[in-house]
Amino acid sequence: MEVKIEESWRRRLQEEFDKPYFSRLVEFVRYEYQHYHILPKGTQIFHMFNACPFDKVKVVILGQDPYPTPGQYYGVCFSVPEGTPIPGSLMNIFREIHSDLGIALPASGCLDKWVGQGVFSLNAVLTVRAYQTGSHKDKGWETFTDAVIKRLSDEREHLVFMLWGAYAKDKICLIDSSRHLVLTAAHPSPRSAEHGFFGCRHFSKANAYLQAHGIAPIDWSV
């Protein structure tokens, strides 16, 4: 199957695109876009891949489901467009960065500056019906994004994987921890951030690991 996606990713993921599950997923997603209000725009489904080529990735942040509120999700996990109110989970991420690195809390929730430096912020599910969290769960996206994580683990070295919450932690089995740094914590959601996300210091730990392997650190300001 021909999928419009950045070339370095297309070469590595073509075998996934050619599998029967992906054809079924495409049929499902097309039907949903024709009959419901689906997020993000169709042209933004693979935005994260197009904005951050395979060899540019330094840090992988794993999420679960896109924001279901129209105007929030454009293809980058946790990020929202400029001028959009900052969701609670993202504000808690900024609070931890402030505590960890002393970076001032930003007015913008757009993480494109991170993406440009190699922060690959990926949801396990890439589409959702408006206002219906989890509506595209178990339709095939998870199989695809698991393959993405595995490919990064197998073909790259010295990446930092940030796994927040039980769902993300379940992906540990896909990652070779002898080749990469795996950081785990509670989810930054307002419901759980007090139970292990605040104080995790993942952002300074990530930069220390990258620098120890001769890789430029991430500027975590936005």
XYZ file of C-alpha atoms in Angstrom:
222
model
C 0.000 0.000 0.000
C 1.231 3.490 -0.876
C 1.227 5.780 2.164
C 2.280 9.426 2.052
C 4.904 9.685 4.768
C 8.450 11.033 5.075
C 10.830 8.867 3.038
C 13.136 7.632 5.820
C 10.071 6.340 7.669
C 8.419 4.960 4.535
C 11.437 2.771 3.770
C 11.393 1.274 7.267
C 7.626 0.930 7.595
C 6.644 -0.223 4.117
C 6.387 -3.828 5.278
C 3.795 -2.683 7.845
C 1.847 -0.797 5.182
C 1.756 -3.994 3.101
C 0.293 -6.174 5.870
C -3.416 -7.125 5.947
C -4.043 -5.419 9.313
C -2.965 -2.074 7.867
C -5.315 -2.433 4.897
C -8.166 -3.092 7.340
C -7.086 -0.088 9.401
C -7.102 2.158 6.334
C -10.608 0.991 5.410
C -11.824 1.723 8.939
C -10.198 5.164 9.065
C -11.566 6.156 5.648
C -15.081 5.171 6.689
C -14.759 7.129 9.921
C -13.594 10.287 8.140
C -16.523 9.999 5.732
C -19.166 9.572 8.451
C -17.870 11.303 11.607
C -15.815 14.254 12.789
C -12.357 12.709 13.120
C -9.193 14.242 14.549
C -6.692 15.240 13.363
C -7.141 16.401 9.774
C -6.311 13.557 7.411
C -3.177 15.362 6.235
C -1.914 15.502 9.834
C -2.189 11.811 10.779
C 1.519 11.242 10.088
C 2.631 14.772 10.976
C 4.956 13.516 13.726
C 6.802 11.311 11.232
C 7.005 14.012 8.581
C 8.333 16.571 11.075
C 10.956 14.279 12.633
C 12.773 11.907 10.237
C 13.965 8.546 11.544
C 17.639 9.479 11.922
C 16.839 12.758 13.709
C 15.035 11.126 16.659
C 16.758 11.566 20.044
C 13.927 11.275 22.579
C 10.711 9.253 22.280
C 7.694 10.275 24.360
C 4.826 7.786 24.236
C 1.181 8.706 24.702
C -2.021 6.756 24.261
C -4.829 8.610 22.494
C -5.112 11.969 20.702
C -6.846 14.889 22.360
C -10.522 14.478 21.312
C -11.378 18.191 21.460
C -11.420 19.900 18.042
C -8.645 22.454 17.654
C -6.228 20.730 20.026
C -4.617 17.782 18.249
C -2.557 18.159 15.072
C -0.461 14.996 15.196
C 2.045 15.592 18.009
C 1.343 13.833 21.308
C 0.710 16.245 24.233
C 1.198 19.304 21.984
C -1.461 21.865 21.034
C -1.348 24.631 18.410
C -0.173 28.140 19.265
C -2.902 30.147 20.971
C -4.704 27.059 22.315
C -5.211 26.743 26.098
C -2.652 24.371 27.623
C -4.230 21.048 28.728
C -3.684 19.837 32.281
C -1.243 17.031 31.443
C 0.932 19.320 29.371
C 0.930 22.003 32.064
C 2.146 19.380 34.525
C 4.946 18.468 32.104
C 5.945 22.134 32.028
C 5.805 22.295 35.840
C 8.161 19.329 36.097
C 10.540 20.918 33.583
C 10.476 24.118 35.653
C 11.251 22.174 38.828
C 13.901 20.046 37.123
C 15.709 22.621 35.000
C 14.485 26.019 36.166
C 12.890 26.818 32.800
C 10.027 29.300 33.149
C 6.473 28.069 32.550
C 5.608 28.896 28.925
C 2.534 30.647 27.580
C 2.367 28.286 24.589
C 1.604 24.571 24.526
C 3.079 24.053 21.052
C 5.960 21.573 21.219
C 7.197 22.048 17.657
C 10.507 23.389 18.997
C 11.039 20.044 20.725
C 10.113 18.099 17.608
C 12.613 20.118 15.575
C 15.356 18.957 17.942
C 14.441 15.274 17.695
C 11.737 14.763 20.318
C 9.428 12.157 18.763
C 6.178 12.562 20.697
C 3.933 9.720 19.538
C 0.471 8.531 20.469
C -0.190 4.785 20.262
C -3.437 5.596 18.410
C -3.216 8.233 15.684
C -6.884 9.141 15.135
C -10.011 9.658 17.256
C -13.646 10.712 16.906
C -14.265 14.207 18.215
C -15.235 14.136 21.902
C -14.960 10.311 22.074
C -11.717 9.327 23.770
C -10.602 5.813 22.824
C -13.019 5.531 19.902
C -10.258 4.293 17.553
C -8.647 1.986 20.096
C -7.911 -1.616 19.030
C -8.456 -0.958 15.329
C -4.845 -1.535 14.272
C -3.026 1.658 15.174
C -1.400 0.034 18.197
C 0.092 -2.722 16.022
C 1.542 -0.068 13.746
C 2.969 2.160 16.474
C 4.416 -0.856 18.298
C 6.309 -1.605 15.079
C 7.539 2.001 15.026
C 8.874 1.724 18.585
C 10.522 -1.618 17.830
C 12.159 -0.263 14.695
C 13.585 2.710 16.592
C 14.883 0.415 19.320
C 16.460 -2.044 16.879
C 18.000 0.358 14.376
C 19.080 3.305 16.517
C 21.346 3.625 19.559
C 21.326 5.883 22.618
C 17.730 7.068 22.375
C 15.803 8.169 25.454
C 12.343 6.629 25.873
C 9.990 8.409 28.293
C 7.164 6.100 29.369
C 4.560 7.833 31.532
C 1.693 5.855 33.007
C 0.782 2.170 32.936
C -0.147 2.104 29.250
C 3.218 3.503 28.115
C 5.143 1.316 30.563
C 3.669 -1.755 28.865
C 5.798 -0.863 25.831
C 9.033 -1.625 27.694
C 9.055 -5.084 26.121
C 9.583 -3.450 22.701
C 12.709 -1.547 23.759
C 16.260 -2.851 24.164
C 17.343 -1.207 27.408
C 20.970 -2.193 26.789
C 21.016 0.201 23.811
C 18.767 2.970 25.108
C 17.750 4.832 28.261
C 14.235 3.938 29.404
C 12.650 6.357 31.898
C 9.342 5.503 33.569
C 7.017 7.526 35.794
C 3.369 8.114 36.569
C 1.322 9.849 33.895
C 1.380 13.676 34.025
C -2.421 13.782 34.091
C -3.868 15.937 36.909
C -5.284 12.688 38.307
C -1.903 10.996 38.689
C 0.988 13.469 38.449
C 1.325 13.685 42.244
C 1.918 9.922 42.372
C 5.345 9.807 40.756
C 5.510 12.163 37.801
C 6.409 15.267 39.777
C 10.011 14.857 40.836
C 10.927 12.285 38.161
C 13.514 14.679 36.652
C 13.280 12.933 33.296
C 14.326 16.006 31.361
C 17.678 16.536 33.076
C 18.275 12.772 33.038
C 17.613 12.671 29.302
C 20.048 15.475 28.610
C 22.733 13.946 30.828
C 22.415 10.646 28.944
C 22.514 12.302 25.518
C 25.576 14.382 26.433
C 27.331 11.319 27.879
C 27.029 9.740 24.423
C 28.186 12.804 22.499
C 24.690 13.877 21.444
C 23.480 17.466 21.717
C 20.982 17.874 24.580
C 17.404 19.061 24.143
C 16.460 22.656 24.912
C 13.250 21.933 26.815
C 11.951 25.497 26.593
C 9.143 26.091 24.084
